[in-house]
Amino acid sequence: MRKVSAPPPRRGEDRRSWLRGAPPPRWVRALPPVLVVAICAATLISHDPLDIGFLLGAIPPLAVLSYSPLATALLGGVVVALLNIPAFQLDRPGGTDLLTVVFVAGLSVFVSFVRSRRDAQLGLERTVAEAAQHAVVPPLPERVGAVRCAGLYRAAQRGTLVGGDFFDVRDGPFGVRVVTGDVQGHGLSAVSTVASLLGAFREAVLDQPDLASVAGRLDRRLVVDSADARHAELFATAGLLEFSADALEVRVVVCGNPPPLLLRGARATELEVSPWTPLGLGLADADAVESCTVSLRPGDRLFLASDGVVEARDADGAFYPLADRLTAFADEDPAVLPERVWADLVRFCPDVADDVTMLVLTPSPPAPA
């Protein structure tokens, strides 16, 4: 089963700036040598002596931002050498400047060493964190059984891959089953609840004969977890789907989550599903959960979105018109549809403050042999 490769980092996936741990931009790395060349050129071009040698003292501290200790030491040596070349006349007003630059250069080498060690440690910790988060929410397969899948996940908390939203698509003895939802809270504090729910879902896919029982299993998982946690009342909204073997019929259970949208041709309509209470509140009887059965046609697409999409507002307080925007993107390839909607959502609401999940499911039964 081929996995969909992760898209290049975009806004919302890895929104770190170079001031927040990302590698510095190229212009920061180019600044020290450019400054050296500019100072030397200015002194050579000018007919009158320029007292700008003090500017060279800024080069070693600038090198600390992006250069290794060795490179910082080399730049510091270049600065000291330039101060001692008579043709540049950069040693004005005298030896005091030279001693100051030597001290600053040596201090910059030490700071660069400390920074490089810290960056190496942070890089290792980030790699471990990303591996752990991918274990919780692995890359979405391109196809599961007779269903083509395309998804998008943007965590609200900067620098993280997983937040309070979740989705998964699994094939099992009772058909292809899908879950998407949103747990209480967002960010890293919600990851443990997400992991618990996804684990319960993956077990229920193999054991539970109907979709209502899967919802009941997830509800029980949250009730048990909430009882074990002091002062915690865990709950989550969720939508569950179950496709038939030929993927031309789907059953839907909605527990507090926005209903799926059916994109048929150029129209996007919300499925009429009987809503149920969110998970974690204790379903009295799983048999009471009502599922909606929808017949699908070739070319139909189901679009599932989290609250972060449907509740996003623009500067005037208007909600994002998801159904109308999907109609405008009706001709898009399902594989790129989530990215197109995300780009449009960011234009509509530049500061998306909640986790965002989108999932596009396209019935695609294999051709007969």
PDB file of C-alpha atoms in Angstrom, residues 11-12 15 158 312-316 320 342-354:
ATOM      1  CA  ARG A  11       1.675  27.817   6.608  1.00  0.00           C
ATOM      2  CA  GLY A  12       0.140  25.934   9.505  1.00  0.00           C
ATOM      3  CA  ARG A  15       5.142  27.765  10.903  1.00  0.00           C
ATOM      4  CA  ARG A 158       3.126  26.147  16.099  1.00  0.00           C
ATOM      5  CA  ALA A 312     -13.389  29.894  10.802  1.00  0.00           C
ATOM      6  CA  ARG A 313     -14.444  33.546  10.520  1.00  0.00           C
ATOM      7  CA  ASP A 314     -13.212  36.475   8.498  1.00  0.00           C
ATOM      8  CA  ALA A 315     -12.573  39.987   9.816  1.00  0.00           C
ATOM      9  CA  ASP A 316     -16.314  40.766   9.663  1.00  0.00           C
ATOM     10  CA  TYR A 320     -16.296  30.252   6.058  1.00  0.00           C
ATOM     11  CA  TRP A 342      -6.798  25.164   2.816  1.00  0.00           C
ATOM     12  CA  ALA A 343      -5.276  27.894   0.645  1.00  0.00           C
ATOM     13  CA  ASP A 344      -8.721  29.446   0.203  1.00  0.00           C
ATOM     14  CA  LEU A 345      -9.431  29.172   3.944  1.00  0.00           C
ATOM     15  CA  VAL A 346      -6.204  30.995   4.815  1.00  0.00           C
ATOM     16  CA  ARG A 347      -7.114  33.806   2.440  1.00  0.00           C
ATOM     17  CA  PHE A 348     -10.569  34.014   4.029  1.00  0.00           C
ATOM     18  CA  CYS A 349      -9.275  33.811   7.618  1.00  0.00           C
ATOM     19  CA  PRO A 350      -5.501  34.468   7.792  1.00  0.00           C
ATOM     20  CA  ASP A 351      -5.294  33.668  11.507  1.00  0.00           C
ATOM     21  CA  VAL A 352      -6.763  30.182  11.828  1.00  0.00           C
ATOM     22  CA  ALA A 353      -6.656  29.558  15.565  1.00  0.00           C
ATOM     23  CA  ASP A 354      -7.966  25.976  15.693  1.00  0.00           C
TER      24      ASP A 354
END
